[in-house]
Amino acid sequence: MDVTELDRILLAGAAVLLVAIVAVRLSGRLGLPSLLIYLGMGVLLGESGLGVQFEDARLAHALGFAALVIILTEGGLTTRWNEVRPVMPLGVVLATVGVAVSVSVVACVAHYVLGLDWQISVLLGAVTSPTDAAAVFSVLRRVPIRPRLRGALEAESGLNDAPTVLLVTLVSTGGVGEKGLWHFTGLVVYELVVGALFGLLVGWLAVILLRRVALSSAGLYPLAIVSLAFISYAGGSVLLHVSGFAAVYVTSLVIGKADLPHRIATRSFVDGFAWLAQIGLFVMLGLLASPSRIRLNDVLVALVIGIAVTVVGRFAAVTISATPFRIPWSEQTFIAWAGLRGAVPIVLATIPLAEQVPQADRVFDVVFVLVLLFTLLQGPSLPWLAKRLKVLDDNAAHEVDIDVAPLESLGADMLQVQIPSESRLAGVEIGELRLPAGVSVSLVIRGQQAFVPERRTVLRAGDAVLVVAPSPLREQTVRRLRAVSRAGRLAGWFGERGREQT
């Protein structure tokens, strides 16, 4: 490859990326999941459009897994631990028992209704059963549902890749028939449990390292965290032969929960990196697809399998998994319908392609059509369904983002508070914040101007406020700011009383 050819590739890649970024805004206005636009871009660039040839299933499989690691890292960093912790048992059951129920339902429908052989039937069940982390994280962050629902769905999507990857791999290589069901069940338990423990260990060591090592630039912190995430994934997979996906998700949860320097900058970087991974992943999968190969029969099979997995299998899985936790039927219904499919099923469909399983190309085509049709159906309907089922959280939009920049020499922290339009901090005077003694509001950034506020200065939506707090008073200050953001100037001193007043 000469320099001129490389320049052309860079030009084409930059143009595709820019179009994809603009498409995010378009998809929001149209109410469509952005993944559909990215897949469409890949199809237009492929053999049926501009003629770009891409048929390497093994490369697509490897790049797809790398993209999923980045997406899971972003999801774990931005997931609130206080929401996930109470519902983690439910998420684990959905990711294991729920997946088993869904795979069984789809496999039986594919075999007895469609007449497919058992290997293809089980592959279709295993490939279509897991929810997609990218779709769940991106869509649910825009739907203000109750925290435990969001936590359960995010935990499930972060953990259910492990058993399905293992099942698809064993079925594609014939390992299930040789080893037996009990051996497979033991492998799943081992991979999930040990993978989660390994991820916990890496996350704990990462927090210690990042707290003790003062990096010379704020931009190095997100790079370090992404590196640690890949160490967790690859280390678990290579050293212990456990689920790297479970490991990287738990590692990201631990890091995201910790009070580390430059959290906002880190999240912004990883968020952008995750968008890049999503765009590249969906465009690549669109390139791998071949619309000219898809027949009407494949579309009909995709409809039958989609109904089986979305309506029958998913609702049965959620009912069996959630009923012991006494989850109300309205919340069970939303969890069932919000089990979005996206890149994960298509990436999993590349495994039998790479293993050259008979009819693997048909499995890929059916899954591709299924994801397109049912994502188009489920994604836009979630806000309406959440409202009808009354599972919305009225206080979800009233949070503030607070970053921490350490001031070691003073034994204090600089808190950067961004005031969103929904926050009730807007309209509150500095003196009415009633911050702990010793804490000072040092600067207000409003538009292009920065000024030192007075006691009677009124905060506005869009302001960035810098607060200096002694380290022992940092948590108390954060609770007070969040309480005022939710309940206004009359909020109690601590966040719990503020929420009760709201």
Short mmCIF file of C-alpha atoms in Angstrom, two decimals:
data_model
loop_
_atom_site.label_atom_id
_atom_site.label_comp_id
_atom_site.label_asym_id
_atom_site.label_seq_id
_atom_site.Cartn_x
_atom_site.Cartn_y
_atom_site.Cartn_z
CA MET A 1 0.00 0.00 0.00
CA ASP A 2 1.50 3.31 -1.09
CA VAL A 3 0.92 6.72 0.50
CA THR A 4 -1.62 7.77 -2.14
CA GLU A 5 -3.77 4.71 -1.51
CA LEU A 6 -3.56 5.28 2.23
CA ASP A 7 -4.65 8.91 1.73
CA ARG A 8 -7.68 7.74 -0.24
CA ILE A 9 -8.63 5.30 2.47
CA LEU A 10 -8.28 8.00 5.13
CA LEU A 11 -10.38 10.39 3.07
CA ALA A 12 -13.14 7.83 2.56
CA GLY A 13 -13.06 6.77 6.22
CA ALA A 14 -13.22 10.35 7.49
CA ALA A 15 -16.12 11.12 5.15
CA VAL A 16 -18.06 8.04 6.30
CA LEU A 17 -17.41 8.93 9.94
CA LEU A 18 -18.57 12.50 9.46
CA VAL A 19 -21.77 11.38 7.72
CA ALA A 20 -22.37 8.88 10.54
CA ILE A 21 -21.95 11.61 13.18
CA VAL A 22 -24.44 13.86 11.40
CA ALA A 23 -26.78 10.86 11.11
CA VAL A 24 -26.98 10.67 14.91
CA ARG A 25 -28.89 13.94 14.92
CA LEU A 26 -31.08 12.80 12.04
CA SER A 27 -31.92 9.53 13.78
CA GLY A 28 -32.92 11.44 16.93
CA ARG A 29 -35.31 13.67 14.98
CA LEU A 30 -36.85 10.70 13.16
CA GLY A 31 -37.05 8.59 16.31
CA LEU A 32 -34.99 5.81 14.70
CA PRO A 33 -32.13 3.94 16.39
CA SER A 34 -28.86 5.13 14.84
CA LEU A 35 -27.68 1.56 14.30
CA LEU A 36 -30.19 1.21 11.46
CA ILE A 37 -28.62 4.16 9.65
CA TYR A 38 -25.11 2.78 10.17
CA LEU A 39 -26.09 -0.65 8.88
CA GLY A 40 -27.71 1.03 5.89
CA MET A 41 -24.50 2.99 5.23
CA GLY A 42 -22.53 -0.25 5.26
CA VAL A 43 -24.96 -1.87 2.82
CA LEU A 44 -24.75 1.15 0.49
CA LEU A 45 -20.96 1.00 0.56
CA GLY A 46 -20.95 -2.78 -0.01
CA GLU A 47 -21.24 -4.98 -3.04
CA SER A 48 -24.86 -4.00 -3.69
CA GLY A 49 -24.02 -0.28 -3.60
CA LEU A 50 -20.64 1.30 -4.30
CA GLY A 51 -19.02 -2.09 -4.71
CA VAL A 52 -16.69 -2.23 -1.68
CA GLN A 53 -15.85 -5.92 -1.15
CA PHE A 54 -15.67 -7.27 2.40
CA GLU A 55 -16.18 -10.99 3.00
CA ASP A 56 -13.70 -11.84 5.76
CA ALA A 57 -15.92 -13.33 8.48
CA ARG A 58 -12.97 -14.03 10.79
CA LEU A 59 -11.79 -10.44 10.66
CA ALA A 60 -15.36 -9.21 11.22
CA HIS A 61 -15.63 -11.55 14.22
CA ALA A 62 -12.38 -10.24 15.77
CA LEU A 63 -13.13 -6.57 15.14
CA GLY A 64 -16.69 -7.03 16.36
CA PHE A 65 -15.50 -8.42 19.70
CA ALA A 66 -13.01 -5.53 20.08
CA ALA A 67 -15.81 -3.02 19.44
CA LEU A 68 -18.04 -4.73 22.00
CA VAL A 69 -15.28 -4.41 24.62
CA ILE A 70 -15.22 -0.64 24.10
CA ILE A 71 -19.03 -0.42 24.20
CA LEU A 72 -19.18 -2.43 27.43
CA THR A 73 -16.46 -0.25 28.94
CA GLU A 74 -18.45 2.90 28.24
CA GLY A 75 -21.61 1.28 29.57
CA GLY A 76 -19.94 0.21 32.80
CA LEU A 77 -18.30 3.60 33.38
CA THR A 78 -21.58 5.49 32.96
CA THR A 79 -23.79 3.02 34.85
CA ARG A 80 -24.68 4.21 38.33
CA TRP A 81 -23.64 1.57 40.83
CA ASN A 82 -26.41 2.50 43.27
CA GLU A 83 -28.92 1.55 40.55
CA VAL A 84 -27.24 -1.68 39.45
CA ARG A 85 -26.32 -3.13 42.85
CA PRO A 86 -29.88 -3.85 44.11
CA VAL A 87 -30.91 -5.50 40.82
CA MET A 88 -27.67 -7.31 39.99
CA PRO A 89 -29.15 -10.70 41.03
CA LEU A 90 -32.04 -10.11 38.62
CA GLY A 91 -29.60 -9.12 35.87
CA VAL A 92 -27.57 -12.31 36.44
CA VAL A 93 -30.69 -14.50 36.31
CA LEU A 94 -31.87 -12.77 33.11
CA ALA A 95 -28.42 -13.27 31.58
CA THR A 96 -28.35 -17.00 32.37
CA VAL A 97 -31.74 -18.57 33.07
CA GLY A 98 -33.51 -16.05 30.84
CA VAL A 99 -31.12 -16.75 27.96
CA ALA A 100 -31.60 -20.51 28.39
CA VAL A 101 -35.39 -20.14 28.25
CA SER A 102 -35.22 -17.90 25.17
CA VAL A 103 -32.80 -20.21 23.34
CA SER A 104 -35.04 -23.22 24.07
CA VAL A 105 -38.17 -21.48 22.79
CA VAL A 106 -36.56 -20.24 19.58
CA ALA A 107 -34.83 -23.55 18.88
CA CYS A 108 -38.11 -25.48 19.25
CA VAL A 109 -39.97 -23.03 16.98
CA ALA A 110 -37.20 -23.18 14.37
CA HIS A 111 -37.12 -26.99 14.42
CA TYR A 112 -40.78 -27.96 14.77
CA VAL A 113 -42.43 -25.02 12.98
CA LEU A 114 -39.86 -24.18 10.29
CA GLY A 115 -38.41 -27.65 9.90
CA LEU A 116 -34.77 -26.61 10.36
CA ASP A 117 -32.21 -29.10 11.69
CA TRP A 118 -31.27 -28.89 15.34
CA GLN A 119 -27.83 -27.33 14.84
CA ILE A 120 -29.22 -24.39 12.85
CA SER A 121 -32.20 -24.12 15.20
CA VAL A 122 -30.03 -23.89 18.32
CA LEU A 123 -27.69 -21.45 16.55
CA LEU A 124 -30.62 -19.17 15.70
CA GLY A 125 -31.80 -19.32 19.32
CA ALA A 126 -28.36 -18.63 20.77
CA VAL A 127 -27.54 -15.84 18.33
CA THR A 128 -30.83 -13.95 18.74
CA SER A 129 -31.39 -14.34 22.49
CA PRO A 130 -28.85 -11.88 23.99
CA THR A 131 -29.72 -8.23 24.28
CA ASP A 132 -27.29 -5.73 22.80
CA ALA A 133 -25.30 -3.50 25.14
CA ALA A 134 -24.88 -0.70 22.59
CA ALA A 135 -28.60 -0.55 21.82
CA VAL A 136 -29.67 -0.83 25.46
CA PHE A 137 -27.18 1.75 26.79
CA SER A 138 -27.90 4.31 24.05
CA VAL A 139 -31.69 3.99 23.95
CA LEU A 140 -32.42 3.69 27.67
CA ARG A 141 -30.30 6.72 28.55
CA ARG A 142 -32.86 8.75 26.56
CA VAL A 143 -35.88 7.13 28.26
CA PRO A 144 -36.20 8.28 31.92
CA ILE A 145 -37.40 4.96 33.39
CA ARG A 146 -37.15 3.88 37.01
CA PRO A 147 -33.59 3.25 38.16
CA ARG A 148 -34.07 -0.43 38.98
CA LEU A 149 -35.47 -1.14 35.51
CA ARG A 150 -32.58 0.63 33.83
CA GLY A 151 -30.10 -1.11 36.14
CA ALA A 152 -31.55 -4.57 35.47
CA LEU A 153 -31.53 -4.09 31.69
CA GLU A 154 -28.00 -2.70 31.68
CA ALA A 155 -26.69 -5.47 33.95
CA GLU A 156 -28.34 -8.11 31.76
CA SER A 157 -26.94 -6.70 28.53
CA GLY A 158 -23.48 -6.46 30.08
CA LEU A 159 -23.47 -10.08 31.28
CA ASN A 160 -25.47 -12.12 28.76
CA ASP A 161 -22.77 -12.09 26.08
CA ALA A 162 -20.72 -14.68 27.99
CA PRO A 163 -23.12 -17.68 27.90
CA THR A 164 -24.26 -16.96 24.34
CA VAL A 165 -20.73 -16.60 22.95
CA LEU A 166 -19.82 -19.90 24.57
CA LEU A 167 -22.97 -21.64 23.29
CA VAL A 168 -22.60 -20.34 19.72
CA THR A 169 -18.94 -21.38 19.66
CA LEU A 170 -19.61 -24.88 20.99
CA VAL A 171 -22.55 -25.45 18.64
CA SER A 172 -20.55 -24.16 15.66
CA THR A 173 -17.64 -26.50 16.46
CA GLY A 174 -19.79 -29.44 17.58
CA GLY A 175 -18.65 -29.12 21.19
CA VAL A 176 -22.12 -29.31 22.77
CA GLY A 177 -22.82 -32.74 21.36
CA GLU A 178 -19.44 -34.04 22.49
CA LYS A 179 -19.36 -32.51 25.98
CA GLY A 180 -23.03 -32.67 26.96
CA LEU A 181 -25.43 -30.25 28.60
CA TRP A 182 -24.04 -30.46 32.13
CA HIS A 183 -20.51 -29.73 30.94
CA PHE A 184 -21.79 -26.68 29.08
CA THR A 185 -23.71 -25.47 32.16
CA GLY A 186 -20.61 -25.84 34.29
CA LEU A 187 -18.56 -23.90 31.74
CA VAL A 188 -21.07 -21.05 31.75
CA VAL A 189 -21.06 -20.84 35.56
CA TYR A 190 -17.26 -20.96 35.65
CA GLU A 191 -16.81 -18.32 32.93
CA LEU A 192 -19.32 -15.91 34.47
CA VAL A 193 -18.28 -16.26 38.13
CA VAL A 194 -14.52 -16.33 37.65
CA GLY A 195 -14.73 -13.70 34.90
CA ALA A 196 -16.65 -11.36 37.22
CA LEU A 197 -14.17 -11.98 40.07
CA PHE A 198 -11.23 -11.31 37.76
CA GLY A 199 -12.90 -8.11 36.57
CA LEU A 200 -13.46 -7.09 40.19
CA LEU A 201 -9.76 -7.65 40.95
CA VAL A 202 -8.58 -5.66 37.92
CA GLY A 203 -11.02 -2.85 38.74
CA TRP A 204 -9.84 -2.69 42.35
CA LEU A 205 -6.18 -2.58 41.29
CA ALA A 206 -6.99 0.02 38.63
CA VAL A 207 -8.61 2.34 41.19
CA ILE A 208 -5.59 2.06 43.50
CA LEU A 209 -3.20 2.72 40.63
CA LEU A 210 -5.07 5.74 39.25
CA ARG A 211 -5.41 7.29 42.70
CA ARG A 212 -1.73 6.95 43.57
CA VAL A 213 -0.15 7.77 40.23
CA ALA A 214 -0.53 11.47 39.41
CA LEU A 215 -0.47 11.55 35.61
CA SER A 216 1.00 14.62 33.94
CA SER A 217 -2.00 15.26 31.66
CA ALA A 218 -5.76 14.88 32.09
CA GLY A 219 -5.90 13.23 28.66
CA LEU A 220 -3.84 10.28 29.93
CA TYR A 221 -6.52 9.16 32.41
CA PRO A 222 -9.06 7.98 29.81
CA LEU A 223 -6.28 6.26 27.84
CA ALA A 224 -5.20 4.44 30.99
CA ILE A 225 -8.77 3.33 31.74
CA VAL A 226 -9.34 2.02 28.21
CA SER A 227 -6.03 0.12 28.43
CA LEU A 228 -7.05 -1.40 31.76
CA ALA A 229 -10.40 -2.43 30.28
CA PHE A 230 -8.68 -4.32 27.47
CA ILE A 231 -6.28 -5.89 29.99
CA SER A 232 -9.30 -7.13 31.94
CA TYR A 233 -10.93 -8.57 28.80
CA ALA A 234 -7.85 -10.14 27.25
CA GLY A 235 -6.32 -11.21 30.57
CA GLY A 236 -9.48 -13.06 31.59
CA SER A 237 -9.81 -14.72 28.20
CA VAL A 238 -6.16 -15.72 27.74
CA LEU A 239 -4.94 -16.40 31.28
CA LEU A 240 -8.02 -17.92 32.92
CA HIS A 241 -10.16 -18.89 29.89
CA VAL A 242 -13.15 -17.05 31.35
CA SER A 243 -15.60 -14.55 29.92
CA GLY A 244 -13.68 -11.44 28.98
CA PHE A 245 -16.98 -9.62 28.47
CA ALA A 246 -18.08 -10.26 32.06
CA ALA A 247 -14.63 -9.22 33.29
CA VAL A 248 -14.49 -5.95 31.37
CA TYR A 249 -18.02 -4.97 32.37
CA VAL A 250 -17.35 -5.54 36.08
CA THR A 251 -14.01 -3.73 35.83
CA SER A 252 -15.73 -0.73 34.25
CA LEU A 253 -18.43 -0.75 36.93
CA VAL A 254 -15.79 -0.64 39.68
CA ILE A 255 -13.84 2.17 37.99
CA GLY A 256 -17.02 4.10 37.24
CA LYS A 257 -18.09 3.88 40.89
CA ALA A 258 -14.78 5.23 42.23
CA ASP A 259 -14.06 8.92 42.79
CA LEU A 260 -11.18 9.37 40.36
CA PRO A 261 -9.69 12.57 38.94
CA HIS A 262 -11.16 14.02 35.74
CA ARG A 263 -14.23 11.80 35.61
CA ILE A 264 -16.12 14.03 33.19
CA ALA A 265 -13.18 14.21 30.78
CA THR A 266 -12.74 10.44 31.00
CA ARG A 267 -16.39 9.73 30.36
CA SER A 268 -16.47 12.16 27.45
CA PHE A 269 -13.47 10.49 25.84
CA VAL A 270 -14.77 6.96 26.34
CA ASP A 271 -18.22 8.03 25.16
CA GLY A 272 -16.71 9.32 21.92
CA PHE A 273 -14.58 6.18 21.60
CA ALA A 274 -17.69 4.03 22.08
CA TRP A 275 -19.52 6.00 19.37
CA LEU A 276 -16.58 5.37 17.04
CA ALA A 277 -16.72 1.65 17.89
CA GLN A 278 -20.47 1.51 17.26
CA ILE A 279 -20.21 3.33 13.95
CA GLY A 280 -17.33 1.16 12.75
CA LEU A 281 -19.02 -2.02 13.95
CA PHE A 282 -22.39 -1.40 12.29
CA VAL A 283 -20.87 -0.13 9.04
CA MET A 284 -18.60 -3.18 8.91
CA LEU A 285 -21.53 -5.55 9.51
CA GLY A 286 -23.47 -3.76 6.79
CA LEU A 287 -20.53 -4.32 4.44
CA LEU A 288 -20.47 -8.00 5.35
CA ALA A 289 -24.17 -8.38 4.50
CA SER A 290 -25.25 -9.24 0.98
CA PRO A 291 -28.79 -8.00 0.19
CA SER A 292 -28.72 -9.72 -3.20
CA ARG A 293 -28.42 -13.05 -1.36
CA ILE A 294 -31.47 -12.47 0.83
CA ARG A 295 -34.59 -14.23 -0.45
CA LEU A 296 -38.24 -13.82 0.47
CA ASN A 297 -38.04 -17.09 2.39
CA ASP A 298 -35.25 -15.63 4.55
CA VAL A 299 -37.46 -12.63 5.38
CA LEU A 300 -40.33 -14.93 6.38
CA VAL A 301 -38.01 -17.02 8.55
CA ALA A 302 -36.70 -13.81 10.16
CA LEU A 303 -40.28 -12.73 10.95
CA VAL A 304 -41.13 -16.09 12.54
CA ILE A 305 -37.90 -16.24 14.55
CA GLY A 306 -38.28 -12.57 15.53
CA ILE A 307 -41.79 -13.12 16.85
CA ALA A 308 -40.64 -16.26 18.65
CA VAL A 309 -37.71 -14.54 20.39
CA THR A 310 -39.30 -11.12 21.01
CA VAL A 311 -42.84 -12.06 21.99
CA VAL A 312 -42.77 -15.67 23.17
CA GLY A 313 -39.20 -16.38 24.27
CA ARG A 314 -38.41 -12.99 25.78
CA PHE A 315 -41.66 -12.68 27.73
CA ALA A 316 -41.33 -16.24 29.01
CA ALA A 317 -37.71 -15.61 30.01
CA VAL A 318 -38.56 -12.41 31.88
CA THR A 319 -41.58 -13.96 33.61
CA ILE A 320 -39.58 -16.96 34.84
CA SER A 321 -36.59 -14.81 35.86
CA ALA A 322 -38.36 -11.81 37.41
CA THR A 323 -41.33 -13.38 39.20
CA PRO A 324 -39.23 -14.69 42.15
CA PHE A 325 -38.02 -11.11 42.69
CA ARG A 326 -41.65 -9.88 42.94
CA ILE A 327 -41.30 -7.51 40.01
CA PRO A 328 -44.74 -6.03 39.06
CA TRP A 329 -46.23 -7.14 35.77
CA SER A 330 -45.95 -3.63 34.28
CA GLU A 331 -42.20 -3.59 34.90
CA GLN A 332 -41.85 -7.16 33.63
CA THR A 333 -43.63 -6.13 30.43
CA PHE A 334 -41.28 -3.21 29.88
CA ILE A 335 -38.17 -5.30 30.61
CA ALA A 336 -39.39 -7.89 28.11
CA TRP A 337 -40.07 -5.38 25.33
CA ALA A 338 -36.88 -3.38 26.04
CA GLY A 339 -34.64 -6.38 25.36
CA LEU A 340 -33.21 -4.77 22.24
CA ARG A 341 -31.20 -6.66 19.63
CA GLY A 342 -28.47 -4.86 17.77
CA ALA A 343 -24.88 -5.60 16.86
CA VAL A 344 -24.41 -8.54 19.24
CA PRO A 345 -26.66 -11.01 17.35
CA ILE A 346 -25.02 -10.07 14.02
CA VAL A 347 -21.52 -10.36 15.53
CA LEU A 348 -22.42 -13.76 16.99
CA ALA A 349 -23.66 -14.82 13.56
CA THR A 350 -20.12 -14.33 12.24
CA ILE A 351 -18.88 -17.20 14.46
CA PRO A 352 -20.57 -20.00 12.42
CA LEU A 353 -19.52 -18.11 9.28
CA ALA A 354 -15.89 -18.18 10.43
CA GLU A 355 -16.20 -21.88 11.37
CA GLN A 356 -17.75 -22.61 7.93
CA VAL A 357 -20.84 -24.24 9.39
CA PRO A 358 -23.26 -25.47 6.69
CA GLN A 359 -25.97 -22.84 6.01
CA ALA A 360 -24.10 -20.30 8.15
CA ASP A 361 -24.61 -17.64 5.47
CA ARG A 362 -28.37 -18.19 5.75
CA VAL A 363 -28.21 -17.80 9.54
CA PHE A 364 -26.36 -14.50 9.07
CA ASP A 365 -28.91 -13.23 6.53
CA VAL A 366 -31.88 -14.19 8.73
CA VAL A 367 -30.33 -12.51 11.78
CA PHE A 368 -29.48 -9.38 9.78
CA VAL A 369 -33.08 -9.01 8.58
CA LEU A 370 -34.43 -9.79 12.07
CA VAL A 371 -32.31 -7.08 13.70
CA LEU A 372 -33.35 -4.50 11.12
CA LEU A 373 -37.09 -5.23 11.38
CA PHE A 374 -37.45 -5.60 15.14
CA THR A 375 -35.08 -2.78 16.11
CA LEU A 376 -37.19 -0.53 13.90
CA LEU A 377 -40.27 -1.78 15.76
CA GLN A 378 -39.03 -1.84 19.37
CA GLY A 379 -36.70 1.17 19.67
CA PRO A 380 -39.11 4.01 18.79
CA SER A 381 -41.94 2.45 20.82
CA LEU A 382 -40.10 2.40 24.18
CA PRO A 383 -40.93 5.99 25.31
CA TRP A 384 -44.62 5.45 24.51
CA LEU A 385 -44.68 2.08 26.26
CA ALA A 386 -42.89 3.42 29.35
CA LYS A 387 -45.50 6.15 29.64
CA ARG A 388 -48.43 3.75 29.17
CA LEU A 389 -47.06 1.29 31.74
CA LYS A 390 -46.27 4.17 34.16
CA VAL A 391 -42.65 3.15 34.69
CA LEU A 392 -41.16 6.61 34.08
CA ASP A 393 -39.01 8.24 36.75
CA ASP A 394 -40.00 11.90 37.14
CA ASN A 395 -36.74 12.79 38.89
CA ALA A 396 -34.41 11.13 36.37
CA ALA A 397 -33.67 14.36 34.47
CA HIS A 398 -32.73 16.42 37.51
CA GLU A 399 -29.22 15.10 38.10
CA VAL A 400 -26.08 17.19 37.74
CA ASP A 401 -22.69 16.04 36.47
CA ILE A 402 -19.92 16.66 38.97
CA ASP A 403 -16.25 16.18 38.18
CA VAL A 404 -13.35 16.04 40.63
CA ALA A 405 -9.94 17.67 40.13
CA PRO A 406 -7.62 17.03 43.11
CA LEU A 407 -5.73 19.85 44.83
CA GLU A 408 -3.28 17.72 46.83
CA SER A 409 -1.26 20.58 48.27
CA LEU A 410 -4.38 22.18 49.80
CA GLY A 411 -6.09 18.96 50.86
CA ALA A 412 -9.10 20.07 48.83
CA ASP A 413 -11.00 19.18 45.68
CA MET A 414 -12.28 21.34 42.85
CA LEU A 415 -15.83 20.33 41.96
CA GLN A 416 -17.03 21.29 38.51
CA VAL A 417 -20.85 21.48 38.44
CA GLN A 418 -22.69 21.64 35.12
CA ILE A 419 -26.28 22.94 35.51
CA PRO A 420 -28.66 21.35 32.97
CA SER A 421 -31.88 23.06 31.91
CA GLU A 422 -34.02 20.70 34.04
CA SER A 423 -32.06 21.30 37.24
CA ARG A 424 -33.66 23.33 40.02
CA LEU A 425 -30.27 24.85 40.76
CA ALA A 426 -31.26 27.37 38.10
CA GLY A 427 -32.71 30.43 39.85
CA VAL A 428 -31.01 29.70 43.18
CA GLU A 429 -28.72 32.32 44.73
CA ILE A 430 -25.21 31.30 45.82
CA GLY A 431 -26.09 32.01 49.46
CA GLU A 432 -29.18 29.83 49.22
CA LEU A 433 -27.07 26.76 48.41
CA ARG A 434 -26.18 26.57 52.14
CA LEU A 435 -22.95 24.69 51.47
CA PRO A 436 -20.94 23.38 54.45
CA ALA A 437 -18.73 25.88 56.26
CA GLY A 438 -15.31 26.05 54.59
CA VAL A 439 -16.67 25.35 51.11
CA SER A 440 -16.61 28.21 48.60
CA VAL A 441 -18.00 28.84 45.14
CA SER A 442 -14.91 30.22 43.44
CA LEU A 443 -16.00 30.79 39.85
CA VAL A 444 -19.04 30.82 37.59
CA ILE A 445 -18.61 30.29 33.84
CA ARG A 446 -21.55 31.67 31.88
CA GLY A 447 -21.31 31.47 28.12
CA GLN A 448 -17.94 32.93 27.14
CA GLN A 449 -17.47 34.83 30.40
CA ALA A 450 -16.12 33.75 33.78
CA PHE A 451 -16.60 35.74 36.99
CA VAL A 452 -16.25 35.40 40.76
CA PRO A 453 -19.80 35.21 42.16
CA GLU A 454 -21.20 37.09 45.12
CA ARG A 455 -23.61 35.74 47.73
CA ARG A 456 -26.60 37.20 45.82
CA THR A 457 -25.47 35.90 42.40
CA VAL A 458 -28.29 33.86 40.81
CA LEU A 459 -27.32 30.67 39.03
CA ARG A 460 -28.69 29.99 35.53
CA ALA A 461 -29.22 26.90 33.39
CA GLY A 462 -26.08 26.20 31.39
CA ASP A 463 -23.72 27.67 33.99
CA ALA A 464 -20.54 25.84 34.93
CA VAL A 465 -19.78 26.38 38.63
CA LEU A 466 -16.41 25.68 40.25
CA VAL A 467 -16.64 24.81 43.94
CA VAL A 468 -13.61 24.32 46.18
CA ALA A 469 -14.27 21.89 49.03
CA PRO A 470 -11.90 20.47 51.66
CA SER A 471 -11.57 16.74 51.03
CA PRO A 472 -13.40 15.68 54.23
CA LEU A 473 -16.39 17.83 53.16
CA ARG A 474 -16.49 16.75 49.52
CA GLU A 475 -19.17 14.06 49.83
CA GLN A 476 -21.36 16.30 52.01
CA THR A 477 -21.02 19.09 49.43
CA VAL A 478 -21.92 16.78 46.55
CA ARG A 479 -25.01 15.51 48.40
CA ARG A 480 -26.12 19.09 49.07
CA LEU A 481 -25.69 20.15 45.45
CA ARG A 482 -27.63 17.13 44.20
CA ALA A 483 -30.40 17.77 46.73
CA VAL A 484 -30.82 21.39 45.58
CA SER A 485 -30.71 20.25 41.96
CA ARG A 486 -33.65 17.93 42.61
CA ALA A 487 -35.74 19.89 45.11
CA GLY A 488 -34.63 23.52 44.85
CA ARG A 489 -33.55 25.99 47.50
CA LEU A 490 -35.85 24.47 50.14
CA ALA A 491 -34.24 21.04 49.96
CA GLY A 492 -33.08 19.48 53.19
CA TRP A 493 -29.39 19.43 54.03
CA PHE A 494 -28.83 15.91 52.67
CA GLY A 495 -29.87 14.38 49.35
CA GLU A 496 -32.27 11.86 50.92
CA ARG A 497 -34.45 14.59 52.42
CA GLY A 498 -34.28 16.50 49.16
CA ARG A 499 -35.64 13.52 47.26
CA GLU A 500 -38.48 13.12 49.77
CA GLN A 501 -39.48 16.76 49.27
CA THR A 502 -39.45 16.24 45.50
#
